[in-house]
JSON list of C-alpha atoms in Angstrom, two decimals:
[
{"chain": "A", "resi": 1, "resn": "MET", "atom": "CA", "xyz": [-16.70, -5.96, 10.23]},
{"chain": "A", "resi": 2, "resn": "LYS", "atom": "CA", "xyz": [-13.94, -3.44, 11.01]},
{"chain": "A", "resi": 3, "resn": "LEU", "atom": "CA", "xyz": [-11.11, -3.23, 8.44]},
{"chain": "A", "resi": 4, "resn": "LEU", "atom": "CA", "xyz": [-7.94, -1.21, 8.97]},
{"chain": "A", "resi": 5, "resn": "ILE", "atom": "CA", "xyz": [-6.18, -0.40, 5.61]},
{"chain": "A", "resi": 6, "resn": "ILE", "atom": "CA", "xyz": [-2.50, 0.40, 6.09]},
{"chain": "A", "resi": 7, "resn": "GLU", "atom": "CA", "xyz": [-1.31, 1.94, 2.81]},
{"chain": "A", "resi": 8, "resn": "ASP", "atom": "CA", "xyz": [0.97, 4.98, 2.16]},
{"chain": "A", "resi": 9, "resn": "ASP", "atom": "CA", "xyz": [-0.77, 5.79, -1.09]},
{"chain": "A", "resi": 10, "resn": "ILE", "atom": "CA", "xyz": [-3.64, 8.06, 0.21]},
{"chain": "A", "resi": 11, "resn": "ALA", "atom": "CA", "xyz": [-5.67, 8.07, -3.04]},
{"chain": "A", "resi": 12, "resn": "PHE", "atom": "CA", "xyz": [-5.50, 4.32, -3.33]},
{"chain": "A", "resi": 13, "resn": "SER", "atom": "CA", "xyz": [-6.40, 3.69, 0.33]},
{"chain": "A", "resi": 14, "resn": "HIS", "atom": "CA", "xyz": [-9.48, 5.96, 0.21]},
{"chain": "A", "resi": 15, "resn": "THR", "atom": "CA", "xyz": [-10.68, 4.37, -2.98]},
{"chain": "A", "resi": 16, "resn": "LEU", "atom": "CA", "xyz": [-10.21, 0.97, -1.51]},
{"chain": "A", "resi": 17, "resn": "ALA", "atom": "CA", "xyz": [-11.99, 2.04, 1.69]},
{"chain": "A", "resi": 18, "resn": "ARG", "atom": "CA", "xyz": [-14.92, 3.26, -0.32]},
{"chain": "A", "resi": 19, "resn": "ARG", "atom": "CA", "xyz": [-15.18, 0.02, -2.28]},
{"chain": "A", "resi": 20, "resn": "MET", "atom": "CA", "xyz": [-14.83, -2.15, 0.82]},
{"chain": "A", "resi": 21, "resn": "SER", "atom": "CA", "xyz": [-17.48, -0.07, 2.71]},
{"chain": "A", "resi": 22, "resn": "LYS", "atom": "CA", "xyz": [-19.91, -0.96, -0.06]},
{"chain": "A", "resi": 23, "resn": "MET", "atom": "CA", "xyz": [-19.14, -4.68, 0.74]},
{"chain": "A", "resi": 24, "resn": "GLY", "atom": "CA", "xyz": [-20.08, -4.13, 4.41]},
{"chain": "A", "resi": 25, "resn": "PHE", "atom": "CA", "xyz": [-16.74, -3.33, 6.09]},
{"chain": "A", "resi": 26, "resn": "GLU", "atom": "CA", "xyz": [-16.29, -0.41, 8.48]},
{"chain": "A", "resi": 27, "resn": "CYS", "atom": "CA", "xyz": [-13.03, 1.04, 7.15]},
{"chain": "A", "resi": 28, "resn": "VAL", "atom": "CA", "xyz": [-10.30, 3.24, 8.63]},
{"chain": "A", "resi": 29, "resn": "CYS", "atom": "CA", "xyz": [-7.09, 4.15, 6.68]},
{"chain": "A", "resi": 30, "resn": "VAL", "atom": "CA", "xyz": [-3.67, 4.63, 8.11]},
{"chain": "A", "resi": 31, "resn": "ASN", "atom": "CA", "xyz": [-1.25, 6.53, 5.77]},
{"chain": "A", "resi": 32, "resn": "LEU", "atom": "CA", "xyz": [1.55, 7.26, 8.15]},
{"chain": "A", "resi": 33, "resn": "GLU", "atom": "CA", "xyz": [3.76, 4.48, 9.46]},
{"chain": "A", "resi": 34, "resn": "SER", "atom": "CA", "xyz": [3.98, 6.27, 12.94]},
{"chain": "A", "resi": 35, "resn": "GLU", "atom": "CA", "xyz": [0.27, 5.77, 13.50]},
{"chain": "A", "resi": 36, "resn": "ILE", "atom": "CA", "xyz": [-0.04, 2.07, 12.52]},
{"chain": "A", "resi": 37, "resn": "ILE", "atom": "CA", "xyz": [0.20, 0.46, 16.02]},
{"chain": "A", "resi": 38, "resn": "ASP", "atom": "CA", "xyz": [-1.86, 3.31, 17.81]},
{"chain": "A", "resi": 39, "resn": "LYS", "atom": "CA", "xyz": [-4.66, 2.91, 15.19]},
{"chain": "A", "resi": 40, "resn": "CYS", "atom": "CA", "xyz": [-4.72, -0.85, 15.83]},
{"chain": "A", "resi": 41, "resn": "LYS", "atom": "CA", "xyz": [-5.09, -0.36, 19.49]},
{"chain": "A", "resi": 42, "resn": "VAL", "atom": "CA", "xyz": [-7.84, 2.31, 19.17]},
{"chain": "A", "resi": 43, "resn": "PHE", "atom": "CA", "xyz": [-9.85, 1.03, 16.25]},
{"chain": "A", "resi": 44, "resn": "LEU", "atom": "CA", "xyz": [-9.54, -2.67, 17.16]},
{"chain": "A", "resi": 45, "resn": "PRO", "atom": "CA", "xyz": [-10.28, -4.12, 13.75]},
{"chain": "A", "resi": 46, "resn": "GLN", "atom": "CA", "xyz": [-11.15, -7.80, 13.04]},
{"chain": "A", "resi": 47, "resn": "TYR", "atom": "CA", "xyz": [-9.34, -7.36, 9.66]},
{"chain": "A", "resi": 48, "resn": "VAL", "atom": "CA", "xyz": [-6.20, -5.65, 8.53]},
{"chain": "A", "resi": 49, "resn": "LEU", "atom": "CA", "xyz": [-4.92, -5.11, 5.06]},
{"chain": "A", "resi": 50, "resn": "LEU", "atom": "CA", "xyz": [-1.34, -4.17, 5.07]},
{"chain": "A", "resi": 51, "resn": "ASP", "atom": "CA", "xyz": [0.72, -2.76, 2.17]},
{"chain": "A", "resi": 52, "resn": "MET", "atom": "CA", "xyz": [4.12, -4.46, 1.66]},
{"chain": "A", "resi": 53, "resn": "LYS", "atom": "CA", "xyz": [5.87, -1.30, 0.41]},
{"chain": "A", "resi": 54, "resn": "LEU", "atom": "CA", "xyz": [5.23, 1.63, 2.72]},
{"chain": "A", "resi": 55, "resn": "GLU", "atom": "CA", "xyz": [6.88, 5.02, 2.37]},
{"chain": "A", "resi": 56, "resn": "HIS", "atom": "CA", "xyz": [9.91, 4.46, 4.61]},
{"chain": "A", "resi": 57, "resn": "SER", "atom": "CA", "xyz": [10.00, 0.71, 5.20]},
{"chain": "A", "resi": 58, "resn": "SER", "atom": "CA", "xyz": [8.54, -2.75, 4.53]},
{"chain": "A", "resi": 59, "resn": "GLY", "atom": "CA", "xyz": [5.03, -3.71, 5.76]},
{"chain": "A", "resi": 60, "resn": "LEU", "atom": "CA", "xyz": [6.79, -6.85, 7.09]},
{"chain": "A", "resi": 61, "resn": "HIS", "atom": "CA", "xyz": [8.37, -4.84, 9.81]},
{"chain": "A", "resi": 62, "resn": "TYR", "atom": "CA", "xyz": [4.88, -4.15, 11.31]},
{"chain": "A", "resi": 63, "resn": "ILE", "atom": "CA", "xyz": [3.34, -7.65, 11.21]},
{"chain": "A", "resi": 64, "resn": "GLU", "atom": "CA", "xyz": [4.63, -8.68, 14.63]},
{"chain": "A", "resi": 65, "resn": "GLY", "atom": "CA", "xyz": [3.54, -5.32, 16.23]},
{"chain": "A", "resi": 66, "resn": "ILE", "atom": "CA", "xyz": [0.10, -5.70, 14.69]},
{"chain": "A", "resi": 67, "resn": "ARG", "atom": "CA", "xyz": [-0.12, -9.31, 15.87]},
{"chain": "A", "resi": 68, "resn": "GLU", "atom": "CA", "xyz": [0.80, -8.21, 19.44]},
{"chain": "A", "resi": 69, "resn": "ALA", "atom": "CA", "xyz": [-1.99, -5.49, 19.38]},
{"chain": "A", "resi": 70, "resn": "LEU", "atom": "CA", "xyz": [-4.51, -7.60, 17.54]},
{"chain": "A", "resi": 71, "resn": "PRO", "atom": "CA", "xyz": [-3.81, -11.39, 18.15]},
{"chain": "A", "resi": 72, "resn": "THR", "atom": "CA", "xyz": [-7.06, -12.51, 16.56]},
{"chain": "A", "resi": 73, "resn": "CYS", "atom": "CA", "xyz": [-7.48, -10.30, 13.64]},
{"chain": "A", "resi": 74, "resn": "LYS", "atom": "CA", "xyz": [-7.16, -11.52, 10.03]},
{"chain": "A", "resi": 75, "resn": "LEU", "atom": "CA", "xyz": [-4.14, -9.96, 8.62]},
{"chain": "A", "resi": 76, "resn": "VAL", "atom": "CA", "xyz": [-3.64, -9.86, 4.78]},
{"chain": "A", "resi": 77, "resn": "LEU", "atom": "CA", "xyz": [-0.42, -8.40, 3.14]},
{"chain": "A", "resi": 78, "resn": "LEU", "atom": "CA", "xyz": [-0.94, -6.67, -0.07]},
{"chain": "A", "resi": 79, "resn": "THR", "atom": "CA", "xyz": [1.96, -6.22, -2.55]},
{"chain": "A", "resi": 80, "resn": "GLY", "atom": "CA", "xyz": [2.74, -4.97, -6.14]},
{"chain": "A", "resi": 81, "resn": "PHE", "atom": "CA", "xyz": [5.78, -7.09, -6.29]},
{"chain": "A", "resi": 82, "resn": "ALA", "atom": "CA", "xyz": [5.18, -10.80, -5.25]},
{"chain": "A", "resi": 83, "resn": "SER", "atom": "CA", "xyz": [7.77, -13.25, -4.58]},
{"chain": "A", "resi": 84, "resn": "ILE", "atom": "CA", "xyz": [7.74, -16.62, -2.82]},
{"chain": "A", "resi": 85, "resn": "ALA", "atom": "CA", "xyz": [10.38, -15.40, -0.38]},
{"chain": "A", "resi": 86, "resn": "THR", "atom": "CA", "xyz": [8.32, -12.42, 0.81]},
{"chain": "A", "resi": 87, "resn": "ALA", "atom": "CA", "xyz": [5.18, -14.50, 0.91]},
{"chain": "A", "resi": 88, "resn": "VAL", "atom": "CA", "xyz": [6.91, -17.11, 3.20]},
{"chain": "A", "resi": 89, "resn": "GLU", "atom": "CA", "xyz": [8.41, -14.44, 5.29]},
{"chain": "A", "resi": 90, "resn": "ALA", "atom": "CA", "xyz": [5.11, -12.71, 5.78]},
{"chain": "A", "resi": 91, "resn": "ILE", "atom": "CA", "xyz": [3.37, -15.93, 6.79]},
{"chain": "A", "resi": 92, "resn": "LYS", "atom": "CA", "xyz": [6.31, -16.79, 9.22]},
{"chain": "A", "resi": 93, "resn": "LEU", "atom": "CA", "xyz": [5.88, -13.29, 10.82]},
{"chain": "A", "resi": 94, "resn": "GLY", "atom": "CA", "xyz": [2.23, -13.82, 11.40]},
{"chain": "A", "resi": 95, "resn": "ALA", "atom": "CA", "xyz": [0.21, -12.74, 8.29]},
{"chain": "A", "resi": 96, "resn": "ASP", "atom": "CA", "xyz": [-2.78, -14.90, 7.49]},
{"chain": "A", "resi": 97, "resn": "ASP", "atom": "CA", "xyz": [-2.57, -14.37, 3.74]},
{"chain": "A", "resi": 98, "resn": "TYR", "atom": "CA", "xyz": [-0.84, -12.63, 0.87]},
{"chain": "A", "resi": 99, "resn": "LEU", "atom": "CA", "xyz": [-2.28, -10.84, -2.16]},
{"chain": "A", "resi": 100, "resn": "THR", "atom": "CA", "xyz": [-0.67, -9.22, -5.19]},
{"chain": "A", "resi": 101, "resn": "LYS", "atom": "CA", "xyz": [-1.75, -5.88, -6.70]},
{"chain": "A", "resi": 102, "resn": "PRO", "atom": "CA", "xyz": [-3.89, -5.19, -8.53]},
{"chain": "A", "resi": 103, "resn": "ALA", "atom": "CA", "xyz": [-6.39, -7.21, -6.78]},
{"chain": "A", "resi": 104, "resn": "ASP", "atom": "CA", "xyz": [-10.07, -6.48, -7.13]},
{"chain": "A", "resi": 105, "resn": "THR", "atom": "CA", "xyz": [-12.34, -5.76, -4.17]},
{"chain": "A", "resi": 106, "resn": "LYS", "atom": "CA", "xyz": [-14.18, -9.04, -4.40]},
{"chain": "A", "resi": 107, "resn": "LEU", "atom": "CA", "xyz": [-10.92, -10.95, -4.24]},
{"chain": "A", "resi": 108, "resn": "ILE", "atom": "CA", "xyz": [-9.66, -8.86, -1.28]},
{"chain": "A", "resi": 109, "resn": "ALA", "atom": "CA", "xyz": [-12.89, -9.39, 0.63]},
{"chain": "A", "resi": 110, "resn": "LYS", "atom": "CA", "xyz": [-12.79, -13.17, 0.07]},
{"chain": "A", "resi": 111, "resn": "LYS", "atom": "CA", "xyz": [-9.19, -13.37, 1.40]},
{"chain": "A", "resi": 112, "resn": "LEU", "atom": "CA", "xyz": [-10.15, -11.34, 4.32]},
{"chain": "A", "resi": 113, "resn": "LEU", "atom": "CA", "xyz": [-13.19, -13.34, 5.19]},
{"chain": "A", "resi": 114, "resn": "GLY", "atom": "CA", "xyz": [-11.29, -16.65, 4.51]},
{"chain": "A", "resi": 115, "resn": "GLU", "atom": "CA", "xyz": [-13.63, -17.78, 1.72]},
{"chain": "A", "resi": 116, "resn": "GLU", "atom": "CA", "xyz": [-12.47, -20.26, -0.79]},
{"chain": "A", "resi": 117, "resn": "ILE", "atom": "CA", "xyz": [-11.30, -18.71, -4.20]},
{"chain": "A", "resi": 118, "resn": "GLU", "atom": "CA", "xyz": [-12.08, -20.57, -7.32]},
{"chain": "A", "resi": 119, "resn": "VAL", "atom": "CA", "xyz": [-8.99, -21.34, -9.35]},
{"chain": "A", "resi": 120, "resn": "GLU", "atom": "CA", "xyz": [-10.59, -20.16, -12.65]},
{"chain": "A", "resi": 121, "resn": "ASN", "atom": "CA", "xyz": [-11.60, -16.82, -11.10]},
{"chain": "A", "resi": 122, "resn": "SER", "atom": "CA", "xyz": [-8.14, -16.35, -9.66]},
{"chain": "A", "resi": 123, "resn": "PHE", "atom": "CA", "xyz": [-6.54, -16.66, -13.11]},
{"chain": "A", "resi": 124, "resn": "GLU", "atom": "CA", "xyz": [-9.10, -14.02, -14.52]},
{"chain": "A", "resi": 125, "resn": "SER", "atom": "CA", "xyz": [-7.45, -11.48, -12.27]},
{"chain": "A", "resi": 126, "resn": "THR", "atom": "CA", "xyz": [-4.02, -12.27, -13.57]},
{"chain": "A", "resi": 127, "resn": "MET", "atom": "CA", "xyz": [-2.57, -9.31, -15.36]},
{"chain": "A", "resi": 128, "resn": "SER", "atom": "CA", "xyz": [-1.76, -9.33, -19.03]},
{"chain": "A", "resi": 129, "resn": "PRO", "atom": "CA", "xyz": [1.92, -8.85, -19.96]},
{"chain": "A", "resi": 130, "resn": "GLU", "atom": "CA", "xyz": [1.18, -5.23, -21.18]},
{"chain": "A", "resi": 131, "resn": "ARG", "atom": "CA", "xyz": [-0.60, -4.33, -17.90]},
{"chain": "A", "resi": 132, "resn": "LEU", "atom": "CA", "xyz": [2.20, -5.90, -15.89]},
{"chain": "A", "resi": 133, "resn": "GLU", "atom": "CA", "xyz": [4.77, -3.84, -17.96]},
{"chain": "A", "resi": 134, "resn": "TRP", "atom": "CA", "xyz": [2.78, -0.63, -17.32]},
{"chain": "A", "resi": 135, "resn": "GLU", "atom": "CA", "xyz": [2.51, -1.45, -13.52]},
{"chain": "A", "resi": 136, "resn": "HIS", "atom": "CA", "xyz": [6.28, -2.03, -13.42]},
{"chain": "A", "resi": 137, "resn": "ILE", "atom": "CA", "xyz": [7.05, 1.24, -15.19]},
{"chain": "A", "resi": 138, "resn": "GLN", "atom": "CA", "xyz": [4.78, 3.17, -12.84]},
{"chain": "A", "resi": 139, "resn": "GLN", "atom": "CA", "xyz": [6.40, 1.60, -9.72]},
{"chain": "A", "resi": 140, "resn": "THR", "atom": "CA", "xyz": [9.86, 2.37, -10.98]},
{"chain": "A", "resi": 141, "resn": "LEU", "atom": "CA", "xyz": [8.94, 5.94, -11.95]},
{"chain": "A", "resi": 142, "resn": "GLN", "atom": "CA", "xyz": [7.46, 6.53, -8.50]},
{"chain": "A", "resi": 143, "resn": "ALA", "atom": "CA", "xyz": [10.53, 5.02, -6.79]},
{"chain": "A", "resi": 144, "resn": "ASN", "atom": "CA", "xyz": [12.68, 7.55, -8.76]},
{"chain": "A", "resi": 145, "resn": "GLY", "atom": "CA", "xyz": [10.44, 10.57, -7.77]},
{"chain": "A", "resi": 146, "resn": "GLY", "atom": "CA", "xyz": [9.04, 10.98, -11.30]},
{"chain": "A", "resi": 147, "resn": "ASN", "atom": "CA", "xyz": [12.48, 11.25, -12.84]},
{"chain": "A", "resi": 148, "resn": "VAL", "atom": "CA", "xyz": [11.98, 9.87, -16.40]},
{"chain": "A", "resi": 149, "resn": "SER", "atom": "CA", "xyz": [15.76, 9.75, -17.27]},
{"chain": "A", "resi": 150, "resn": "GLU", "atom": "CA", "xyz": [16.67, 7.70, -14.23]},
{"chain": "A", "resi": 151, "resn": "THR", "atom": "CA", "xyz": [13.62, 5.44, -14.73]},
{"chain": "A", "resi": 152, "resn": "ALA", "atom": "CA", "xyz": [14.53, 4.85, -18.44]},
{"chain": "A", "resi": 153, "resn": "ARG", "atom": "CA", "xyz": [18.16, 3.96, -17.22]},
{"chain": "A", "resi": 154, "resn": "GLN", "atom": "CA", "xyz": [16.89, 1.42, -14.59]},
{"chain": "A", "resi": 155, "resn": "LEU", "atom": "CA", "xyz": [14.51, -0.13, -17.16]},
{"chain": "A", "resi": 156, "resn": "ASN", "atom": "CA", "xyz": [17.32, -0.28, -19.70]},
{"chain": "A", "resi": 157, "resn": "MET", "atom": "CA", "xyz": [15.05, 1.55, -22.05]},
{"chain": "A", "resi": 158, "resn": "HIS", "atom": "CA", "xyz": [15.50, 4.68, -24.36]},
{"chain": "A", "resi": 159, "resn": "ARG", "atom": "CA", "xyz": [14.10, 7.79, -22.71]},
{"chain": "A", "resi": 160, "resn": "ARG", "atom": "CA", "xyz": [11.81, 8.43, -25.73]},
{"chain": "A", "resi": 161, "resn": "THR", "atom": "CA", "xyz": [10.37, 4.90, -25.74]},
{"chain": "A", "resi": 162, "resn": "LEU", "atom": "CA", "xyz": [9.66, 5.30, -22.07]},
{"chain": "A", "resi": 163, "resn": "GLN", "atom": "CA", "xyz": [7.93, 8.66, -22.65]},
{"chain": "A", "resi": 164, "resn": "ARG", "atom": "CA", "xyz": [5.73, 7.15, -25.40]},
{"chain": "A", "resi": 165, "resn": "LYS", "atom": "CA", "xyz": [4.79, 4.23, -22.96]},
{"chain": "A", "resi": 166, "resn": "LEU", "atom": "CA", "xyz": [4.00, 6.73, -20.37]},
{"chain": "A", "resi": 167, "resn": "GLN", "atom": "CA", "xyz": [1.62, 8.73, -22.64]},
{"chain": "A", "resi": 168, "resn": "LYS", "atom": "CA", "xyz": [-0.42, 5.62, -23.25]},
{"chain": "A", "resi": 169, "resn": "ARG", "atom": "CA", "xyz": [-3.48, 4.69, -21.14]},
{"chain": "A", "resi": 170, "resn": "PRO", "atom": "CA", "xyz": [-3.00, 1.73, -18.84]},
{"chain": "A", "resi": 171, "resn": "VAL", "atom": "CA", "xyz": [-4.28, -1.44, -20.27]},
{"chain": "A", "resi": 172, "resn": "SER", "atom": "CA", "xyz": [-7.10, -3.22, -18.38]},
{"chain": "A", "resi": 173, "resn": "LYS", "atom": "CA", "xyz": [-6.09, -6.51, -16.93]}
]
């Protein structure tokens, strides 16, 4: 079971690859957008996990190219910011499924393998409001290159309040 993980966050992609390898997948990571289509043609995976927000563009831009190179692969789009519009767009472009981060490896594997997901279990992976806030703060901070002042302005939050929130450990789900 060959899995191609397309993710610009190198640490996250390697962690995910290790975890998916333990579940029986042979994993290869692509961290540069310029290598996506070439890796698809060389590695020939049966499964592709594509991040929505890549360094320079959206993962949506690569779905059609991946489909051309790998017409029978199972393609799942992974995103930190879910919306109905992007889910519909991803499916229209050729993605087989859509998952929101953070998703545990069991859920990812089930989506890739096309297994049914129990409704009760899917609600267990829903984030708490505190975790959702922490994830949003981290995404905004990353988008601003670590600039705390700009992040505080965008979040409509006092800089000191943001600094206190950043010092706290992330809440588990």
